[in-house]
Each structure stands twice: as C-alpha cells, then as structure tokens.
C-alpha positions as a Markdown table, in Angstrom:
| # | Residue | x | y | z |
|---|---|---|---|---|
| 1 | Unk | -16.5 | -116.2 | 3.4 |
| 2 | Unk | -13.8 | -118.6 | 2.6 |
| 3 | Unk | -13.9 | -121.7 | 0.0 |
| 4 | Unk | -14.0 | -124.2 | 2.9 |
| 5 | Unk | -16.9 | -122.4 | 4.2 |
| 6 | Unk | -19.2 | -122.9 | 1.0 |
| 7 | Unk | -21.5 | -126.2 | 0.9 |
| 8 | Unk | -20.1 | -128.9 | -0.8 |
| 9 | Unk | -23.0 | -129.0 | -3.2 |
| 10 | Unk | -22.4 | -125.7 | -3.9 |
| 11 | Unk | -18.7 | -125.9 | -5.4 |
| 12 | Unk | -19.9 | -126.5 | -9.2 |
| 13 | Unk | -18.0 | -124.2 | -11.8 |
| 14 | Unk | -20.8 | -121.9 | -12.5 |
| 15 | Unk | -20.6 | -121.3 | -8.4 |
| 16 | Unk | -17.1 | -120.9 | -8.8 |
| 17 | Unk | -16.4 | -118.7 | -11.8 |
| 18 | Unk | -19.3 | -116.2 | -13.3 |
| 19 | Unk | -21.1 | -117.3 | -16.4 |
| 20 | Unk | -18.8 | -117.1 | -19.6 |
| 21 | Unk | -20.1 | -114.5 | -22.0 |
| 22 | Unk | -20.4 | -116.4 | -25.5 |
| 23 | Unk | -18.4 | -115.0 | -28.3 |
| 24 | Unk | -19.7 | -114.9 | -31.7 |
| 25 | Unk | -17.6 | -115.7 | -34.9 |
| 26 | Unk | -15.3 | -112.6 | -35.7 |
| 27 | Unk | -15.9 | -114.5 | -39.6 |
| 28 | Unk | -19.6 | -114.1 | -39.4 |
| 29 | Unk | -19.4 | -110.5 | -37.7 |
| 30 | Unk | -17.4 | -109.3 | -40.3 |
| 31 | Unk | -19.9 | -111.3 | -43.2 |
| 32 | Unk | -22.7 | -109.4 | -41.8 |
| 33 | Unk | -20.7 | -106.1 | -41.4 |
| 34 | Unk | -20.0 | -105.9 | -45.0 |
| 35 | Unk | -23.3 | -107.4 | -47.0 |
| 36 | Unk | -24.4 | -103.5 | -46.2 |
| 37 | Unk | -21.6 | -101.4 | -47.6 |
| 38 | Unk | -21.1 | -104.0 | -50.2 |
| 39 | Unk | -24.4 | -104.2 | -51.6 |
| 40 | Unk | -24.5 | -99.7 | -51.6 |
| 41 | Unk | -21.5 | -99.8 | -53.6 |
| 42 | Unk | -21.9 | -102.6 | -56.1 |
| 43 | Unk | -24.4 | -100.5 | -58.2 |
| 44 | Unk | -22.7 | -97.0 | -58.0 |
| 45 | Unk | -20.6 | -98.2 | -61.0 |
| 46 | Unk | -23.8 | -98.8 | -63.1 |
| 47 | Unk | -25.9 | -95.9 | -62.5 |
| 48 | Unk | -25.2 | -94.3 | -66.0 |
| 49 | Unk | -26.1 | -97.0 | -67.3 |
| 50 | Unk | -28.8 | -98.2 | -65.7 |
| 51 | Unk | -30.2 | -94.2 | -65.7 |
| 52 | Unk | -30.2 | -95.2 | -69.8 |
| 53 | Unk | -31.7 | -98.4 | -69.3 |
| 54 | Unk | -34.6 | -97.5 | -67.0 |
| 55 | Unk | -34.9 | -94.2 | -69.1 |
| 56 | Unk | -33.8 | -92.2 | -66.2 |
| 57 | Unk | -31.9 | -89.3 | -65.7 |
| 58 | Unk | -28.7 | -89.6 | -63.8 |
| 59 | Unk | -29.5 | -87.5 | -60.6 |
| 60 | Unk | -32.5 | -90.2 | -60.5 |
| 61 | Unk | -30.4 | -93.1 | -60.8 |
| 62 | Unk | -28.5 | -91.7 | -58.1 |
| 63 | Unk | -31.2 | -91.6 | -56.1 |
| 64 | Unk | -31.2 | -95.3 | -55.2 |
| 65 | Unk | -27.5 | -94.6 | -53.4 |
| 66 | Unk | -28.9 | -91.4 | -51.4 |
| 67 | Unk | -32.6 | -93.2 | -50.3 |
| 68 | Unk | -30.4 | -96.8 | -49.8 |
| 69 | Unk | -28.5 | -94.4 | -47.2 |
| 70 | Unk | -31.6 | -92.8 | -45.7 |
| 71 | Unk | -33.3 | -96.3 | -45.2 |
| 72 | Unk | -30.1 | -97.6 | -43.3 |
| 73 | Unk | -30.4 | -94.4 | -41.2 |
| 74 | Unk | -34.1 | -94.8 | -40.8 |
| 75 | Unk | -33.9 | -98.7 | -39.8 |
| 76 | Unk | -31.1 | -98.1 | -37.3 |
| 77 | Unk | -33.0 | -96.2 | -35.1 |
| 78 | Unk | -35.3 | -99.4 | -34.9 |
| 79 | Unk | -33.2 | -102.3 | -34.7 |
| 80 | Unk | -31.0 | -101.3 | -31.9 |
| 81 | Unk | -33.8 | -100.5 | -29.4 |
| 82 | Unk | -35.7 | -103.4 | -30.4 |
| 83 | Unk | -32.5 | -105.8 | -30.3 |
| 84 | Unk | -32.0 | -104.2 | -26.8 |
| 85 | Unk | -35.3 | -105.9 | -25.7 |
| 86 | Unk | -35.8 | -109.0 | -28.0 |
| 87 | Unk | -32.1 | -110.2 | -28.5 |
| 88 | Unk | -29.5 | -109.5 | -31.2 |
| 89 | Unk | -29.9 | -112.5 | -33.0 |
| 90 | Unk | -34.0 | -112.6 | -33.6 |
| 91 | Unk | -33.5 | -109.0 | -35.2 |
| 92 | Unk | -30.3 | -110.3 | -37.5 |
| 93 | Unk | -32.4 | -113.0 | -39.1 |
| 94 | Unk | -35.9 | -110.4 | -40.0 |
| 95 | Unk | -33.1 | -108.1 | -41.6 |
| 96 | Unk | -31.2 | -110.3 | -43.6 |
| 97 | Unk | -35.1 | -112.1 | -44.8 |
| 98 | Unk | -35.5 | -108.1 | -46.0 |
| 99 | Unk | -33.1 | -107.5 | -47.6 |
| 100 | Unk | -33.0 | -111.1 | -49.6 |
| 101 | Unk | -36.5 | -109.7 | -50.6 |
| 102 | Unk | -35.1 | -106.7 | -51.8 |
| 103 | Unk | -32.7 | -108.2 | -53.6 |
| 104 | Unk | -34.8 | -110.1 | -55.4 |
| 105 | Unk | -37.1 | -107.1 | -56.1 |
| 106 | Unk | -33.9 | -104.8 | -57.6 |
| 107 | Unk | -33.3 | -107.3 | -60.1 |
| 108 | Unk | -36.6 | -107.6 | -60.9 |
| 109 | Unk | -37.6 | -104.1 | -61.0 |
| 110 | Unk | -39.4 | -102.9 | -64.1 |
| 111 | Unk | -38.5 | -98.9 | -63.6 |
| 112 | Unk | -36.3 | -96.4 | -62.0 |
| 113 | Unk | -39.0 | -96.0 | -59.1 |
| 114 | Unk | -39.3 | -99.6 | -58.4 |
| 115 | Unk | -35.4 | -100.0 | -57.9 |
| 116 | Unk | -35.3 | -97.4 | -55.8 |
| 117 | Unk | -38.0 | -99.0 | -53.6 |
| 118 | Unk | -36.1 | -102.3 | -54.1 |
| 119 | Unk | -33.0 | -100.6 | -52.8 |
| 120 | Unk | -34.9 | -99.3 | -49.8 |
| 121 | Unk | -35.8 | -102.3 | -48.6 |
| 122 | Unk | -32.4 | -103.6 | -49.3 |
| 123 | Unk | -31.1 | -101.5 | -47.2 |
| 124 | Unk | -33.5 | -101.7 | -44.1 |
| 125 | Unk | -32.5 | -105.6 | -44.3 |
| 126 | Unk | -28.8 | -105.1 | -44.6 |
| 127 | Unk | -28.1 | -102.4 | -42.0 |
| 128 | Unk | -29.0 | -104.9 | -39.1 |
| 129 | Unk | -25.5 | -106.3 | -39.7 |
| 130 | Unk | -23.6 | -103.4 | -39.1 |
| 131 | Unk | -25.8 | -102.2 | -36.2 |
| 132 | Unk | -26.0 | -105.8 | -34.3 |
| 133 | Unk | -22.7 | -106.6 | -34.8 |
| 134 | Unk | -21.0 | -103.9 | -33.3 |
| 135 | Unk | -23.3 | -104.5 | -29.6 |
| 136 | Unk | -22.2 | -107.6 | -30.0 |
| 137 | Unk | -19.0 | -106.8 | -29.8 |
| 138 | Unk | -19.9 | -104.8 | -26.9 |
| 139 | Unk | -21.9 | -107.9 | -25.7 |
| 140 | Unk | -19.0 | -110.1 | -25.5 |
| 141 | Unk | -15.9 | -107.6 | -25.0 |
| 142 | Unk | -14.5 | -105.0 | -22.6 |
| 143 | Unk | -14.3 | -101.5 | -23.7 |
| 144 | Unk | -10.9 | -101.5 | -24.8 |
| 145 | Unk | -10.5 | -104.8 | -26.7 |
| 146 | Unk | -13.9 | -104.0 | -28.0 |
| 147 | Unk | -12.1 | -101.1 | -29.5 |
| 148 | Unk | -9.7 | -103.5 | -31.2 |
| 149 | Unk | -12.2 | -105.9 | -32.0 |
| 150 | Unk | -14.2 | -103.1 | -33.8 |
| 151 | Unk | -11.2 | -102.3 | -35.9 |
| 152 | Unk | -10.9 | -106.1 | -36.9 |
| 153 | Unk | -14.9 | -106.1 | -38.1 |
| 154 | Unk | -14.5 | -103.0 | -39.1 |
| 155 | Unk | -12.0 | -104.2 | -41.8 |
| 156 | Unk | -15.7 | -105.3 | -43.5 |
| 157 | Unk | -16.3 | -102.2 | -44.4 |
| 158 | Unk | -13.0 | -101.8 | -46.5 |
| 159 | Unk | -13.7 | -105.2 | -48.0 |
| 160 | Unk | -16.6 | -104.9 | -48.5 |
| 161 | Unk | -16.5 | -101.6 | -51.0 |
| 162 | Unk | -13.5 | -102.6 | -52.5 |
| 163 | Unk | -15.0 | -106.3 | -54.2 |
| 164 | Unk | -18.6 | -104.7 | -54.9 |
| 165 | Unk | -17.7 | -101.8 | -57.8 |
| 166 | Unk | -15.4 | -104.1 | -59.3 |
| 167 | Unk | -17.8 | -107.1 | -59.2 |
| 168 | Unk | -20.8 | -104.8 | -60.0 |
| 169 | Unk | -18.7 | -103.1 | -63.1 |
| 170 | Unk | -17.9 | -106.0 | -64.4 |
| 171 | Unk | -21.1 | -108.7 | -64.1 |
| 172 | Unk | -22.7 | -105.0 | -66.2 |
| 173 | Unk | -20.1 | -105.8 | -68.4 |
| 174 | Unk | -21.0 | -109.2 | -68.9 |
| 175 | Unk | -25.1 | -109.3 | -68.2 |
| 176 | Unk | -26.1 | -105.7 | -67.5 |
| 177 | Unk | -26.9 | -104.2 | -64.2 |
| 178 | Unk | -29.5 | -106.4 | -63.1 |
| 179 | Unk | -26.8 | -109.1 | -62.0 |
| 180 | Unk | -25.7 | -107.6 | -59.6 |
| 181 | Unk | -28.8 | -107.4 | -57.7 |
| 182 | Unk | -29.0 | -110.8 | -58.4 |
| 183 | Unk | -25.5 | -111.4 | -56.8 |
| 184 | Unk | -26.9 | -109.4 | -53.4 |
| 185 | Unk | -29.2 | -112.6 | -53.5 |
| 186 | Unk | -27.0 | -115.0 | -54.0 |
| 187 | Unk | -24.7 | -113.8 | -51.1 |
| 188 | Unk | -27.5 | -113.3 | -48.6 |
| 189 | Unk | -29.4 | -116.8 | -48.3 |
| 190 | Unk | -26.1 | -118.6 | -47.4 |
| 191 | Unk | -25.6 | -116.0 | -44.6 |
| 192 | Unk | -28.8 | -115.8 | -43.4 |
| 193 | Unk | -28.2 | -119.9 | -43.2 |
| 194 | Unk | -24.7 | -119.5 | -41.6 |
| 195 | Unk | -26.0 | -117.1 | -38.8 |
| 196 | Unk | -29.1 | -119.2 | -38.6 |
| 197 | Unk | -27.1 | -121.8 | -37.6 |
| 198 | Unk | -24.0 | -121.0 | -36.2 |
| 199 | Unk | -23.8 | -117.5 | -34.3 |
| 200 | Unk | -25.1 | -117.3 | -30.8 |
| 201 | Unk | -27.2 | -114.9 | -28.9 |
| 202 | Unk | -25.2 | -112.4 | -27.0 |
| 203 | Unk | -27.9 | -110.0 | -25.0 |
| 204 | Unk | -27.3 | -111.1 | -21.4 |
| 205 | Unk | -30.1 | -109.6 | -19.9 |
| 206 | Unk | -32.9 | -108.6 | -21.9 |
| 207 | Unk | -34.1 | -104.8 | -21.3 |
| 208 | Unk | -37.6 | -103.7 | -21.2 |
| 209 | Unk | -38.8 | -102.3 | -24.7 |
| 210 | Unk | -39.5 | -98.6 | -23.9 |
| 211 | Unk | -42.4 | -97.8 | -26.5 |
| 212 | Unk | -42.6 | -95.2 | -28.5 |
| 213 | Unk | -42.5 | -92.5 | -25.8 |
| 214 | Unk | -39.3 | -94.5 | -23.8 |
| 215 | Unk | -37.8 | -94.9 | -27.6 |
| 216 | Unk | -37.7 | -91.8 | -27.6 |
| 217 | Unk | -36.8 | -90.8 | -24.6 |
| 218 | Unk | -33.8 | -93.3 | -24.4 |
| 219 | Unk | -32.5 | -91.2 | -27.9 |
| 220 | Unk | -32.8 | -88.1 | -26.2 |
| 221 | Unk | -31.1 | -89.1 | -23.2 |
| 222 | Unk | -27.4 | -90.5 | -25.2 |
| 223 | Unk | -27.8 | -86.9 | -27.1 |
| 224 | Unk | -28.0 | -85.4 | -23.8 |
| 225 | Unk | -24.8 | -86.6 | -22.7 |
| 226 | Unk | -21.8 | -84.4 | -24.3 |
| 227 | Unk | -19.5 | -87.4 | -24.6 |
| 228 | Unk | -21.9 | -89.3 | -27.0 |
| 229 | Unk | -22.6 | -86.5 | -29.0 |
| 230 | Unk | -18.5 | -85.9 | -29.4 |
| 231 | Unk | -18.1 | -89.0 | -30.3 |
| 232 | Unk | -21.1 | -89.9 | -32.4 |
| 233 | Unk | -20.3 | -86.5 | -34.3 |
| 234 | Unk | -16.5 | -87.7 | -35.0 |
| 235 | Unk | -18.0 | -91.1 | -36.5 |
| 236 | Unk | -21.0 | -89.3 | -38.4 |
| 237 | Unk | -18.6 | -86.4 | -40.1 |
| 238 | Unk | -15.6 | -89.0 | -40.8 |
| 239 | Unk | -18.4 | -91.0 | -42.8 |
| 240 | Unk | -19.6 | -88.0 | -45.0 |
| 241 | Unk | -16.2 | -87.9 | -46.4 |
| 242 | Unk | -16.6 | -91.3 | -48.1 |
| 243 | Unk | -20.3 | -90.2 | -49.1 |
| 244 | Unk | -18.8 | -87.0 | -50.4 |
| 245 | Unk | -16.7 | -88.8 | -52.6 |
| 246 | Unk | -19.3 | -91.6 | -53.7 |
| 247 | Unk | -21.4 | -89.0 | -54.5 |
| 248 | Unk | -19.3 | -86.7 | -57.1 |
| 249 | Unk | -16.5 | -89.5 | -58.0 |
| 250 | Unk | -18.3 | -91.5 | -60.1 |
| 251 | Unk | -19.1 | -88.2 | -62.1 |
| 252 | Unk | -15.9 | -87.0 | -62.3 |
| 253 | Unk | -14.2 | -89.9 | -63.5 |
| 254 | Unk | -16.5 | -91.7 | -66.0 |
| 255 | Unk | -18.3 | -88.5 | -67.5 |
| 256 | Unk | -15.7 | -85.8 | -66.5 |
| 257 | Unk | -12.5 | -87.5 | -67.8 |
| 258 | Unk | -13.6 | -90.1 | -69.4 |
| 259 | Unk | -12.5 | -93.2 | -67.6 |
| 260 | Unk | -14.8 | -96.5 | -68.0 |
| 261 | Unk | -17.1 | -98.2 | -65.2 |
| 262 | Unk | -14.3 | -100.7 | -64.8 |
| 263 | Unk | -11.5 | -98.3 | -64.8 |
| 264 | Unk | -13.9 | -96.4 | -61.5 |
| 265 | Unk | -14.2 | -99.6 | -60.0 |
| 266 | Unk | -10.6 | -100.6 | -59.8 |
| 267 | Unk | -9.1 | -97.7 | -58.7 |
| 268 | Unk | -11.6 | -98.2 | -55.9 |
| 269 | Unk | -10.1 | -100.8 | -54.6 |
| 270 | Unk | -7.4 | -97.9 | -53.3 |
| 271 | Unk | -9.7 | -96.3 | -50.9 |
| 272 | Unk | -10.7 | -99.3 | -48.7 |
| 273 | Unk | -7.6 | -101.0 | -48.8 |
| 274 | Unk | -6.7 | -97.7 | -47.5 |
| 275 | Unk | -9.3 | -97.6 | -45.2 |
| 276 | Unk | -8.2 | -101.2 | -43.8 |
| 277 | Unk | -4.7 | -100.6 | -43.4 |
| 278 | Unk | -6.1 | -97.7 | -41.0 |
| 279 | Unk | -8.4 | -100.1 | -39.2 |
| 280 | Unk | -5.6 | -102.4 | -38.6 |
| 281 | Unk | -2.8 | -99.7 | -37.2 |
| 282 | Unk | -6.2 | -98.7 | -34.9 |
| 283 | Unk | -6.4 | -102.7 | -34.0 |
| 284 | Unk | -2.6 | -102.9 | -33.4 |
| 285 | Unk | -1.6 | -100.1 | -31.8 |
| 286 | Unk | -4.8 | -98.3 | -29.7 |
| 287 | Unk | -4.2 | -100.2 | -26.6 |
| 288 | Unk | -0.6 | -99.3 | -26.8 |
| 289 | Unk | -1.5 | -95.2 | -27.5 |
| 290 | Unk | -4.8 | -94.9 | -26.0 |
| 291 | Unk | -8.1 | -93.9 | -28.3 |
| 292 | Unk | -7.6 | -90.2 | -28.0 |
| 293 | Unk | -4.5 | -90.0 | -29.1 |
| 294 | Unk | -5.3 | -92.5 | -32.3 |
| 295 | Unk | -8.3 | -90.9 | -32.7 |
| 296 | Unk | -6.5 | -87.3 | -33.3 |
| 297 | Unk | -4.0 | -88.9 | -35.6 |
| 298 | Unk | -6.6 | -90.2 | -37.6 |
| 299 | Unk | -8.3 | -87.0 | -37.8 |
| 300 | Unk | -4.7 | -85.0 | -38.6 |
| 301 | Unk | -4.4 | -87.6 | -42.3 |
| 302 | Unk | -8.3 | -86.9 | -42.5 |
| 303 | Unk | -7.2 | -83.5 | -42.7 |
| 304 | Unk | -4.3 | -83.7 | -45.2 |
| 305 | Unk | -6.4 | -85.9 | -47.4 |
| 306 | Unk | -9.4 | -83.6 | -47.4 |
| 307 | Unk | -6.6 | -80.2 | -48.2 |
| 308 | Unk | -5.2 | -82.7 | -51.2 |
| 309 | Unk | -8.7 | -83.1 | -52.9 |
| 310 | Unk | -9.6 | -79.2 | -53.1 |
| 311 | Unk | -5.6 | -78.2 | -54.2 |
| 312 | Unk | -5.3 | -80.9 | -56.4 |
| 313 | Unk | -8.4 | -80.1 | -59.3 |
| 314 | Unk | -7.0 | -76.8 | -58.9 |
| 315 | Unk | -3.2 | -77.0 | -59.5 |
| 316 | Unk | -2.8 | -80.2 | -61.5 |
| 317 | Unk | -4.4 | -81.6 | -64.8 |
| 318 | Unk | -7.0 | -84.1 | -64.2 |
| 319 | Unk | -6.8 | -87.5 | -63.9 |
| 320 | Unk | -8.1 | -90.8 | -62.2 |
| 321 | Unk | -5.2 | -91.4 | -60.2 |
| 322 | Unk | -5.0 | -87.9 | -58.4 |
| 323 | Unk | -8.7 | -88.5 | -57.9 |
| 324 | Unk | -8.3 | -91.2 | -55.7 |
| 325 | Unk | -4.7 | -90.0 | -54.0 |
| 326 | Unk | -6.6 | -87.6 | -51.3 |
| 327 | Unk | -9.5 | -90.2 | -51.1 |
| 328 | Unk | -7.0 | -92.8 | -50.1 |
| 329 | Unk | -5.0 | -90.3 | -47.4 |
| 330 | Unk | -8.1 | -89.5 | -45.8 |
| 331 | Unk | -9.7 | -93.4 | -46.2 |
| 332 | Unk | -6.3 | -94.5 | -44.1 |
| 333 | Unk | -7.4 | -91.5 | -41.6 |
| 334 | Unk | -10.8 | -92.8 | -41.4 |
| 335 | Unk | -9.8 | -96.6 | -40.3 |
| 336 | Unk | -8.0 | -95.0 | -37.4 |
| 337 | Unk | -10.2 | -92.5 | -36.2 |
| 338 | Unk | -13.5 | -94.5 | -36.6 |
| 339 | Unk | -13.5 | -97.7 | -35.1 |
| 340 | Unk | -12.1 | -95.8 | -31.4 |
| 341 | Unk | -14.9 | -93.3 | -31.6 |
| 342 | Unk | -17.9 | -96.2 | -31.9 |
| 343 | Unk | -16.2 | -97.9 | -28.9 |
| 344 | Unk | -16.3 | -95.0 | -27.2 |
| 345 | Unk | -19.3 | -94.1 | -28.1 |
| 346 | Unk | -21.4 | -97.4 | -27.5 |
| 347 | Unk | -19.5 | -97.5 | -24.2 |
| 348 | Unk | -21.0 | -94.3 | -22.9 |
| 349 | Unk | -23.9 | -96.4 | -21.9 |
| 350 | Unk | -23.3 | -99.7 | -22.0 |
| 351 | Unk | -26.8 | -100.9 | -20.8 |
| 352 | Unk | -27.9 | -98.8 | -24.2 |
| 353 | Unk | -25.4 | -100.3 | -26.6 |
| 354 | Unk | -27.9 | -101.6 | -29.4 |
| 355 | Unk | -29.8 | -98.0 | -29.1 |
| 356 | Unk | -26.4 | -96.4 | -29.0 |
| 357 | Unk | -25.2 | -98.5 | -31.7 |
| 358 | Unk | -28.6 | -97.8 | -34.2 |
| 359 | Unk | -28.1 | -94.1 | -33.3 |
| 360 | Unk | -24.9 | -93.5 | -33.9 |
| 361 | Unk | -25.2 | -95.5 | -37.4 |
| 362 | Unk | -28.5 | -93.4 | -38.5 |
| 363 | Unk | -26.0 | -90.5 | -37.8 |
| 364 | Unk | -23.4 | -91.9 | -40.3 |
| 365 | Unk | -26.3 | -92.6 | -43.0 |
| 366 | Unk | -28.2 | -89.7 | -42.4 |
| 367 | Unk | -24.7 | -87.6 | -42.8 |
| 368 | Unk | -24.0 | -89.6 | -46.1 |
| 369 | Unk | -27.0 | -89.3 | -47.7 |
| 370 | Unk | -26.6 | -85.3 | -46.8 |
| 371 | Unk | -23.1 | -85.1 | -48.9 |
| 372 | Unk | -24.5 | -87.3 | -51.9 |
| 373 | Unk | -27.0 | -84.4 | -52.1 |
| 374 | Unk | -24.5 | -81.9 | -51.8 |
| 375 | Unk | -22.4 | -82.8 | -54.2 |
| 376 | Unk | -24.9 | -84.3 | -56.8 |
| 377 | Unk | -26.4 | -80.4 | -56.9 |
| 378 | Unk | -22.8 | -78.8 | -57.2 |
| 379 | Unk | -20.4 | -81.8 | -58.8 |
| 380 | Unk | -19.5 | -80.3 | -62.4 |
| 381 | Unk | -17.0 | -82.9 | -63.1 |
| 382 | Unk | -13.5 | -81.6 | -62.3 |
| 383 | Unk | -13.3 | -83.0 | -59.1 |
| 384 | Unk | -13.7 | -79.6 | -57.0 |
| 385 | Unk | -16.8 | -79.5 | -55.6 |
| 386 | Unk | -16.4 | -83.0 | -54.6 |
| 387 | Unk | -13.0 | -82.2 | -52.5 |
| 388 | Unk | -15.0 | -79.0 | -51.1 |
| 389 | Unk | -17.0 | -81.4 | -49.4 |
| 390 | Unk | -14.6 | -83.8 | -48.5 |
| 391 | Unk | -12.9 | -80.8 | -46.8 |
| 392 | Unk | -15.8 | -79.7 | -45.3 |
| 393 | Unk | -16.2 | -83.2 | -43.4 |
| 394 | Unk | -12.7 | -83.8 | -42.2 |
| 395 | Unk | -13.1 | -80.4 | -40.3 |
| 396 | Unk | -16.3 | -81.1 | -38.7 |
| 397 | Unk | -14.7 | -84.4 | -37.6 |
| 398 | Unk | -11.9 | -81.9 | -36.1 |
| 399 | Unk | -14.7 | -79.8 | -34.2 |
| 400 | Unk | -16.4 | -83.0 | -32.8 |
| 401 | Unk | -12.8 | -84.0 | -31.4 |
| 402 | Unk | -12.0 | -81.2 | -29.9 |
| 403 | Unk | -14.9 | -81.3 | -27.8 |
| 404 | Unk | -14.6 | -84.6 | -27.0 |
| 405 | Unk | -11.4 | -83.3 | -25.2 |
| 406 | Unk | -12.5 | -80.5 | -23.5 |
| 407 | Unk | -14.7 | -83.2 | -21.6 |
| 408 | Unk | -11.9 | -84.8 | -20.4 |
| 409 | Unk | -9.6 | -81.7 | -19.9 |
C-alpha cells in the first residue's frame, strides 16, 4: 500500500511515524542511581565510632552495611515485577518516600538495633533507583546504546561512593555520625520532588502482574536461560569485589595501620574514580569492540587487581596507599565489564526487563552482603584476607564469562 493510497484523514504524524518512546533525564537517572550506593557508603567511615557511641561492638556496627545490602537484594526482587505491571515511575516515588522515612529514622535512632532497622528501610527505599532506572534505560533505548547509556548512569555509582565517605567522615568530624543520616534526608525530598515532577513514565505496555506463583515463575524462567545466568553471574561476582573490600578495608586501614576516618575516606575517592573512568572507556568504545570483547578486558584488570591485593600484604610493608592500588586496578576493571553484562542481561528478555533488572541487582546485593561476612569473620587487619576475597571474586567473574562464551561458540 502506497502513501497516495492511504485516506487523507489518515496522513497525521502518529499515522506516519510510530509513537516516540519518551526519554527520561540521563541527570535524574543518574540522581536516582547513586542516592543508593551513596547513602551505603556514607556511614562505613563512622562505624567505629558509632559502634562506641551506641555501645556496640564493631562486627554489630557493621551490621547495618551487610543487612542495608540484604534489604536492597530483598526489595529488588519486588520492585522490578511490580514496576513491570504498574509502571516505573509509581514504584520510584513509594521507594524514595521509604527511604526519606528511613532516613529520618537512622538519625533518630536511639540504639544499634534501631539503626540497623533504620538502614533497612533505607535501603528498601533507595534500591528502586538503581533497579528502575536501568529498565528505563531499556524502556527508551536499543540494546546496544542501552549498553552505552548504562555506562553513562552507571558513572552514579562511582560518584556516588566517592562524595559519601568523605562527606560522612567529615560531617562525624564536625557533628557526629548522626549527620549524616540527616544529609540522606536532606538529599532525598528534593529528588523525590524533581522525579515527581519532571521524569516521565517509560513502560509502554503494562504487563499483567503474575502473583506470587507467576513471580515466581517468571524468576525461574530468566534462571532457566544459560545466557542470563552468565551474565547475571559476571555482574553479581564483579560486585563482591567492591563488597570484599568495603567489608575488611575499613579495618585494615583505620584499626590495622592506623590511618584516621578522613584519611579512609579520601583515599576512597581512588576506587570510584577508577571505577568511572572504566564506565566511560565501556561508554566510548563498546559499540566500537563489541560487549564480549569489553567485557573480557574488563575481567583480565579484574584479574590483575584482585592478584595485586593478595601479593601485595605479603611482599610489601603496609600502607594506605598500596591498600587502595589493587582496589583501584580492579575498580577500572569493574566499570568495563559491568555496565555490558546488565545490558546483556536485561536484554535477554526484554518484555522482563524490570524483573530482569530486580533480579539481577538482588544477585549483586545478595553477593555483597556474602563477602562483608566473609571477610568481617576472617579480616585480621593486614589487608590479606580482604585481597583473598577480592581474588576470589574476580575469578568467579572469569568462570561466569567463560560460559557466557561457550553459548555463543
């Protein structure tokens, strides 16, 4: 059928061109990317002293990191499904109301138990961020510039963690602990306004919400397929290598050699400024080299970084800066590998991406929350058992790669 052949009544611009998918603010995607991560690390530089303020010990203290990280998993699993049916946008606004609540509560909390509840909360509320804005990415992108796009957002991540220890270290300086709970506050109500206002819904067609059985079901069918469970183990194991090093860092540096909060915090700022200049070679050059072959590069500096952090407590004298050297190789590793493995793995199913995308982030969390344990039960504080773990990761990431290939050889 021919133009001239279409009823004049008919030639309106939404008969001739299909409907333009809206595109929400990259500045607001990344806003909402990073109010997570930043709000898990600004209090990892307290925890010694809050642990003596709450009369706590430190492994309880730490506890609000590793259950922060388990409620993120936890409330993943939820908002992705749920956005899948009801919108992206409806489920943004209930999590960031959550975790302004929670906020509120942590710097209000009268004991150790009632922070950690605080933080829980916290962390249900700020994990719809990360999840809802990567499917809408995949909303309003193709798979490949989604790719890119996800390294761009993903940039929040680096941000994100490299402002919240130093802010956090220093308003404990200044005011004790508590203000920076009260700084999660004051950064979440103008978001929640901005998104309120100013980001639009990108769901195109609503799917039917599955219940608890079809929830279910629609889990076990991405973990069925080998190519999601490649590349939502690359993302999950590439993770625990940050979490390995939140976990036994902080112990190494301030009660192992010494070093101050401040002194933690700013040396930081190296891993996700690390981590972003990763992101940013993924953004630039993926459609030029293709995922896989990013992806393997990525996991190749994971791999140096993660052999520098076990040979370096061993064969050098410690101190801060050689802690953070292998963190930093393996960060830049990370930004590459990571943001190509989500695309790929949200794209598996593209009618799934919100359940893909709350899956493959309870992965990440619940693999976090697994290496804080790990090495908060076998950090001594030289730095070893930490680097162990970091290892350990970087070589899982390796397995979950390789078979990711074989599906494609």
């Amino acid at each position: 059928m021919s133009p001239r052949d279409i009823p004049e009544g008919d030639l309106s611009p939404a008969a001739k061109a299909p409907p333009r998918r809206p595109v929400p603010s990259m500045l607001l995607l990344v806003a909402m990317t990073g109010i997570g991560p930043f709000t898990m690390q600004i209090l990892i530089p307290s925890l010694p002293a809050l642990a003596e303020a709450l009369a706590s010990s430190y492994g309880l203290a730490q506890l609000s990191l590793t259950l922060y990280l388990v409620g993120v998993a936890g409330a993943q699993l939820v908002y992705g499904p749920l956005s899948d049916r009801y919108g992206r946008k409806p489920l943004l606004l209930a999590g960031l109301v959550l975790y302004c609540l929670g906020s509120l509560g942590a710097a209000l909390a009268p004991s150790i138990h009632a922070l950690i509840l605080a933080r829980v909360v916290q962390a249900v509320g700020g994990c719809a961020g990360l999840v809802l804005g990567r499917a809408m990415i995949r909303d309003a992108y193709p798979r490949e510039e989604a790719a890119s796009r996800l390294g761009i957002v993903s940039s929040a991540m680096a941000i994100a963690p490299m402002i919240g220890p130093l802010l956090g270290s220093l308003l404990e300086a200044q005011f004790g602990w508590r203000a920076s709970m009260l700084a999660c506050l004051v950064f979440g109500l103008p978001l929640l306004a901005a998104i309120r206002l100013r980001l639009p819904e990108t769901l195109a067609e609503p799917a039917p919400l599955p219940g608890l059985a079809g929830l279910l079901g629609a889990y076990a069918a991405l973990l069925r397929l080998p190519a999601f469970r490649a590349y939502c183990g690359i993302t999950a194991f590439a993770t625990g290598m940050f979490f390995a090093f939140a976990g036994g860092a902080p112990l190494t540096v301030i009660k192992g050699l010494g070093y101050s909060s401040t002194a933690y915090a700013v040396a930081m700022m190296t891993t996700p400024f690390a981590w972003s200049s990763g992101t940013f070679t993924a953004a630039r050059l993926t459609q030029r080299v293709g995922m896989v072959r990013m992806m393997a590069l990525g996991t190749a500096v994971m791999l140096a970084g993660g052999t520098l952090a076990v040979l370096l407590p061993l064969l050098v004298p410690g101190h801060i800066a050689l802690v953070f050297l292998p963190m930093a190789v393996a960060a830049f590793g990370n930004g590459m590998t990571q943001p190509n493995a989500i695309a790929c793995a949200i794209s598996v199913r593209p009618n799934l991406a919100g359940t893909a995308s709350g899956l493959i982030g309870a992965a990440q969390m619940g693999c976090g929350a697994l290496m804080t344990v790990f090495c908060g039960m076998t950090e001594t504080g030289n730095g070893l058992a930490t680097g162990t773990w970091m290892l350990v990761s970087a070589l899982a990431t390796l397995w979950a790669l390789r078979a990711s290939r074989r599906l494609k050889a």
